[in-house]
XYZ file of N, CA and C in Angstrom:
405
model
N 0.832 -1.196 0.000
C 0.000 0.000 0.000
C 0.873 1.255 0.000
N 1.998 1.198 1.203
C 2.671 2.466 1.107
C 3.291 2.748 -0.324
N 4.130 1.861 -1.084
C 4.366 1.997 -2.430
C 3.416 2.652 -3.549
N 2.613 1.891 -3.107
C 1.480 2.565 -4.495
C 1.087 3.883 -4.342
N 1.471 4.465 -2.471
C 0.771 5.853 -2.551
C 2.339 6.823 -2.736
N 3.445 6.261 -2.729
C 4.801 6.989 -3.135
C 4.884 7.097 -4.341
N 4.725 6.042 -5.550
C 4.339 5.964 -6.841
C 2.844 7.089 -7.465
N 2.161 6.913 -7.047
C 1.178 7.868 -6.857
C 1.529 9.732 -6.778
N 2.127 9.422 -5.398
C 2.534 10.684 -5.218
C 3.793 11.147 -6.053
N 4.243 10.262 -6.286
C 5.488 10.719 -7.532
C 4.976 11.008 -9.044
N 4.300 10.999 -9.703
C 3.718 10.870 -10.819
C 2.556 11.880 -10.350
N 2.232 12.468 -9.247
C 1.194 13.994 -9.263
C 2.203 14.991 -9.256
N 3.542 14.634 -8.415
C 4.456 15.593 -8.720
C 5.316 16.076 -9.519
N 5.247 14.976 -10.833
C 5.837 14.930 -11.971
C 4.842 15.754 -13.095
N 3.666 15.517 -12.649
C 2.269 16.292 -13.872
C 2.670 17.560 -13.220
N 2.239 17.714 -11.890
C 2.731 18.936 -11.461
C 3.458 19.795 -11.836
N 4.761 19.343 -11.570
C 5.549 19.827 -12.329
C 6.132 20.629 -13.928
N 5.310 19.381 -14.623
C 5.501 20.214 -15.900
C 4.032 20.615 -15.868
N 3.278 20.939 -15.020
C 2.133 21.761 -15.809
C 2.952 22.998 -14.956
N 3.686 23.218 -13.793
C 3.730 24.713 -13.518
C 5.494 25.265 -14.517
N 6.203 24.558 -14.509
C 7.588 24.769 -15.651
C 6.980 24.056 -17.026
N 6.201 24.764 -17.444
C 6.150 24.595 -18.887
C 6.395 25.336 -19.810
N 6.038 25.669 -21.118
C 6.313 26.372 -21.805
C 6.108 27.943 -21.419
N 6.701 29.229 -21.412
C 6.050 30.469 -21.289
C 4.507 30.367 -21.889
N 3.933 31.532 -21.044
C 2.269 31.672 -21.941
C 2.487 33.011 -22.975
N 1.871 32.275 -23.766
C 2.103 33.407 -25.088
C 1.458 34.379 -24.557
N 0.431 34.717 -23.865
C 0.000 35.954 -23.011
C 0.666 37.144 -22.183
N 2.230 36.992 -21.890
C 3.228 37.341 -21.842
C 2.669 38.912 -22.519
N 3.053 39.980 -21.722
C 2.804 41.537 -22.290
C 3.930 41.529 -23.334
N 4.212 42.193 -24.136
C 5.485 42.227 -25.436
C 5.699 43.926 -24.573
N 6.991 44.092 -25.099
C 7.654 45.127 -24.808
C 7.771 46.011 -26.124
N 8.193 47.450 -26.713
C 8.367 47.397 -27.846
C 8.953 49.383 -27.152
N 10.067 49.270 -27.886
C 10.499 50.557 -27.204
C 10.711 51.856 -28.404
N 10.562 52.641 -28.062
C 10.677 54.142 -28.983
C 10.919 54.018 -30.561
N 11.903 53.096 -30.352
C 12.852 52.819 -31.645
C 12.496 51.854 -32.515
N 11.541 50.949 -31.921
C 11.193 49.875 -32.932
C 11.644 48.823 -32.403
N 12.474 48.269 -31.397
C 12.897 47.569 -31.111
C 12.457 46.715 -29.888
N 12.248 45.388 -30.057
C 11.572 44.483 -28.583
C 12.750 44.425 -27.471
N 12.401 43.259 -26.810
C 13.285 43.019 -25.436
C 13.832 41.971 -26.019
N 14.550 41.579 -27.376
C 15.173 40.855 -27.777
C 16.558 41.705 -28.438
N 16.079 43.384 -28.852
C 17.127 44.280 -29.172
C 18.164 43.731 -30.109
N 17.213 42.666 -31.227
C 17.721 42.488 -32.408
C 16.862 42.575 -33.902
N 17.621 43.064 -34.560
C 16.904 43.931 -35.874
C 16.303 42.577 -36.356
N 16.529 41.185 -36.441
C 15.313 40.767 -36.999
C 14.182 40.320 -36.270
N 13.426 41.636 -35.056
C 12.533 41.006 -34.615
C 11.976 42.663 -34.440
N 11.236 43.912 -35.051
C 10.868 44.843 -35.014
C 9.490 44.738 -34.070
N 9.285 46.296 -34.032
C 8.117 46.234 -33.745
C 7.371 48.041 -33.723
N 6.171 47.865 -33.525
C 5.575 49.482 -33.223
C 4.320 49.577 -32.289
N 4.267 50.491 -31.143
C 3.913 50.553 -29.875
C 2.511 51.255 -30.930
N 1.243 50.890 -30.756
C -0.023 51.367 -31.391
C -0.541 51.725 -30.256
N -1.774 52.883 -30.080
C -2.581 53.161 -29.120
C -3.142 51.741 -28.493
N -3.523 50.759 -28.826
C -4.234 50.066 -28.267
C -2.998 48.639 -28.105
N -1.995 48.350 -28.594
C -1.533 47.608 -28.868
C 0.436 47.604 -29.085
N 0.694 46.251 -29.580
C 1.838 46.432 -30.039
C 2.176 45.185 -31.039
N 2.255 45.833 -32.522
C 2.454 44.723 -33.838
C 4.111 44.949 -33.888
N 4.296 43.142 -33.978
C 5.732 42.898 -33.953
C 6.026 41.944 -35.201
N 7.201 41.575 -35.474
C 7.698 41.256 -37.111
C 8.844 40.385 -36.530
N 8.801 38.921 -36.721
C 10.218 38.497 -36.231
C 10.571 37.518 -37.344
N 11.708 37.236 -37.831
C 12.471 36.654 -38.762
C 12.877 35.345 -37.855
N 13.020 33.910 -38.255
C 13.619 33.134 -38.145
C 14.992 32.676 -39.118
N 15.777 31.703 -38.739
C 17.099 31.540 -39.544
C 16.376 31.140 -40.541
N 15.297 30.076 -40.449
C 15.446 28.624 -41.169
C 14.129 29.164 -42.007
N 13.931 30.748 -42.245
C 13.114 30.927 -43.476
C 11.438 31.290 -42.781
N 11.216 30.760 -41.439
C 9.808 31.049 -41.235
C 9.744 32.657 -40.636
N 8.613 33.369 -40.376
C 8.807 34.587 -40.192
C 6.939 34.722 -39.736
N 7.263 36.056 -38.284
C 5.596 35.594 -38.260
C 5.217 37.437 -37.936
N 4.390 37.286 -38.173
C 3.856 39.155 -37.740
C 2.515 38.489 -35.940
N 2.687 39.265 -35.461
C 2.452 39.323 -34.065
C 1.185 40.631 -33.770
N 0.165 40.311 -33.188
C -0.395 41.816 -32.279
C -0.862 41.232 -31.448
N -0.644 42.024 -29.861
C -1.035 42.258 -28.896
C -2.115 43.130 -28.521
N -2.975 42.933 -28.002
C -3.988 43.936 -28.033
C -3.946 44.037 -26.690
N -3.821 45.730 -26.275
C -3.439 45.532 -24.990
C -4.877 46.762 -24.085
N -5.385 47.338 -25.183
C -6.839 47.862 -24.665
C -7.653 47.829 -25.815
N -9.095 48.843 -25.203
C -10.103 49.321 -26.616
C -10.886 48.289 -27.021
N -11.958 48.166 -27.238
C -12.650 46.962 -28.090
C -12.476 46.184 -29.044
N -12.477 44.832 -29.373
C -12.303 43.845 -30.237
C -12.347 44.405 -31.329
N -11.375 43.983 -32.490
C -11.387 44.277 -33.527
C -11.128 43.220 -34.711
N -11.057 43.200 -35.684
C -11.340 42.925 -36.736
C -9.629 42.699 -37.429
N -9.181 41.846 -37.381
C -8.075 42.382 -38.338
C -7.222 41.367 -38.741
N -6.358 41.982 -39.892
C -5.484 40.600 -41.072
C -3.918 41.182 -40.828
N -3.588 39.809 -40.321
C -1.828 40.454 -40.041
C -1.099 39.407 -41.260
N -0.434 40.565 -41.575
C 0.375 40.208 -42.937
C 1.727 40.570 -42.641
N 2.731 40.771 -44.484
C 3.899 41.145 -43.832
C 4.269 41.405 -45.687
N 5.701 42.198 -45.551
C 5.832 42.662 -46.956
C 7.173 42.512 -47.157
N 7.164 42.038 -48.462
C 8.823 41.407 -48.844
C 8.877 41.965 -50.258
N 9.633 42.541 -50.442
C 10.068 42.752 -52.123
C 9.359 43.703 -52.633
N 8.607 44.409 -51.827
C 7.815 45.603 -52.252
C 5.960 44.628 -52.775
N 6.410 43.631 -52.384
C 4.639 42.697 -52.264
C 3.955 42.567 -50.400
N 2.983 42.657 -50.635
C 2.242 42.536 -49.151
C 1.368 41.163 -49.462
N 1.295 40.447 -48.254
C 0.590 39.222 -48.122
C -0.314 39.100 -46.848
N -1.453 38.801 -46.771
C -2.178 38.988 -45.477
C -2.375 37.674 -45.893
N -2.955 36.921 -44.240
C -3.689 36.268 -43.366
C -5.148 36.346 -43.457
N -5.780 35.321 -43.143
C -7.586 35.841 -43.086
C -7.581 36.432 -41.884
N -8.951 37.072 -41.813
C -9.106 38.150 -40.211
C -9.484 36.815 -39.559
N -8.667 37.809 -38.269
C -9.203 37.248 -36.989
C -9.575 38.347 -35.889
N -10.299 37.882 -34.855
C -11.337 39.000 -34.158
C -9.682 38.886 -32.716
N -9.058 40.158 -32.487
C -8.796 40.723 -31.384
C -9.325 41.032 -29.971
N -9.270 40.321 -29.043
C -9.921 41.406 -28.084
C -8.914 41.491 -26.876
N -9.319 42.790 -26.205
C -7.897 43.281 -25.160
C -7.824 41.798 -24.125
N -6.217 41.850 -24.503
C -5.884 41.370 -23.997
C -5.050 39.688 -24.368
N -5.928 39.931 -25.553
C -5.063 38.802 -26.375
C -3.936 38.833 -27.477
N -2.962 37.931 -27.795
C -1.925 37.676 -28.609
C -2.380 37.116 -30.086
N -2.536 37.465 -31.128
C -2.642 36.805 -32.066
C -1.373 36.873 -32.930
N -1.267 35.831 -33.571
C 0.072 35.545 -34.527
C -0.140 35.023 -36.070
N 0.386 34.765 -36.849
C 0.623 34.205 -37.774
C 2.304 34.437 -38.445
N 2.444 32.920 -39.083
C 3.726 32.697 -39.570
C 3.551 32.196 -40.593
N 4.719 32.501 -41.472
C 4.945 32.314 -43.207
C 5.837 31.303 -43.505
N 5.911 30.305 -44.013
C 7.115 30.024 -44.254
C 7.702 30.246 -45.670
N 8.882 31.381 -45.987
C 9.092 31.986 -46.649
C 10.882 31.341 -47.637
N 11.115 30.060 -47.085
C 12.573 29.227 -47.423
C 13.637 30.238 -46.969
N 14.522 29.237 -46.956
C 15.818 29.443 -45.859
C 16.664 30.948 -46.794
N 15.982 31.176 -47.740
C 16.937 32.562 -48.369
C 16.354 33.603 -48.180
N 15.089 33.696 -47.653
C 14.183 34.685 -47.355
C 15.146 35.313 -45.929
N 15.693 34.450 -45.135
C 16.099 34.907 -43.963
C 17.233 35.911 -43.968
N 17.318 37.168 -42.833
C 17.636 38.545 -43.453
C 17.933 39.082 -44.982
N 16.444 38.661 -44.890
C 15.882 40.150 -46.242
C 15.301 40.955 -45.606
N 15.020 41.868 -46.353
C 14.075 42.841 -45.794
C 12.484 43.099 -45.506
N 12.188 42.655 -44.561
C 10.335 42.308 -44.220
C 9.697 43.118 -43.070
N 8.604 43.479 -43.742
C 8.111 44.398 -42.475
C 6.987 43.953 -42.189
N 6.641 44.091 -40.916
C 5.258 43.272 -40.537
C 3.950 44.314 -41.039
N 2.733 43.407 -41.014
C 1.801 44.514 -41.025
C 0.485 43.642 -40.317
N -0.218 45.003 -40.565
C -2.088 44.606 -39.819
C -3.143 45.739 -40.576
N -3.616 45.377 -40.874
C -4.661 45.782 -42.057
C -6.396 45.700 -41.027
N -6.713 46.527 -40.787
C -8.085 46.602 -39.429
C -8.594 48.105 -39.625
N -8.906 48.625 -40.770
C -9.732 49.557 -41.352
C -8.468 50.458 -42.020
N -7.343 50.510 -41.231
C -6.471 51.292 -41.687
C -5.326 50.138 -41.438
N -4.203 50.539 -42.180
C -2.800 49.969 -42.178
C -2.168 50.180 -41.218
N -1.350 49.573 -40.355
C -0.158 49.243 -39.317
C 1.086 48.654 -39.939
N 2.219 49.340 -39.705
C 3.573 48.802 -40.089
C 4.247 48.503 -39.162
N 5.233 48.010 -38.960
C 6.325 48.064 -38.039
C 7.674 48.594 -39.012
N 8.600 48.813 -38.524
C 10.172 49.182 -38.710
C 10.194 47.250 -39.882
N 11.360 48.044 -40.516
C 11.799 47.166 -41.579
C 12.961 45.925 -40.654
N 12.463 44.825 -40.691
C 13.493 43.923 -40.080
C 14.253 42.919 -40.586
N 15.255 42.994 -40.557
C 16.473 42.662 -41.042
C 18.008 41.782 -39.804
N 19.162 41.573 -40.811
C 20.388 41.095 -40.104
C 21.050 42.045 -39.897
């Protein structure tokens, strides 16, 4: 009996465990400072501080690349996050915002796309850019 409740108790403290050290929550506030720049303070990951929000642009090595908004007040909105390469823009279908949530989308754009020049965007009655991000 005592075994089965040490076994027991070892295996609640093991779920335990990885349910409280698990992955970060993408809910995480984003930072985004004067300049365009996150709390990563590298050019391929831009960004721009919006009244209600903050749309971010990050480059991977291996070619994927994702545009980011945070909605951090104001009522739900409506909106298509895209991103622009080569002087072409590409959106996402809408998705509905509301304060307080993270929405994302990622491209996968092949391993030569990585530092080019791409700027994020969000398209929600009017246009949102971020800073051009790059190596």
């Amino acid at each position: 009996m005592r075994r089965r409740v040490n076994a027991t108790l070892i295996a609640l403290a093991i779920a335990t465990g990885s349910v409280m050290f698990g992955a970060p929550s993408a809910s995480a506030t984003p930072y985004c400072d004067s300049s365009g720049y996150s709390a990563t303070n590298e050019p391929v990951e831009r960004c721009t501080s919006l009244d209600n929000g903050i749309l971010t642009v990050h480059q991977g090595s291996s070619g994927v690349m994702s545009t980011q908004y945070y909605k951090s007040g104001g009522s739900a909105i409506s909106a298509k996050l895209g991103y622009s390469r080569s002087g072409t823009s590409h959106y996402a279908s809408a998705v509905s915002i509301s304060k307080g949530q993270t929405k994302s989308h990622s491209w996968s754009l092949g391993a030569d796309a990585y530092c080019s020049n791409i700027i994020g965007l969000m398209s929600s009655g009017s246009t949102y850019q971020t800073p051009t991000s790059h190596c």
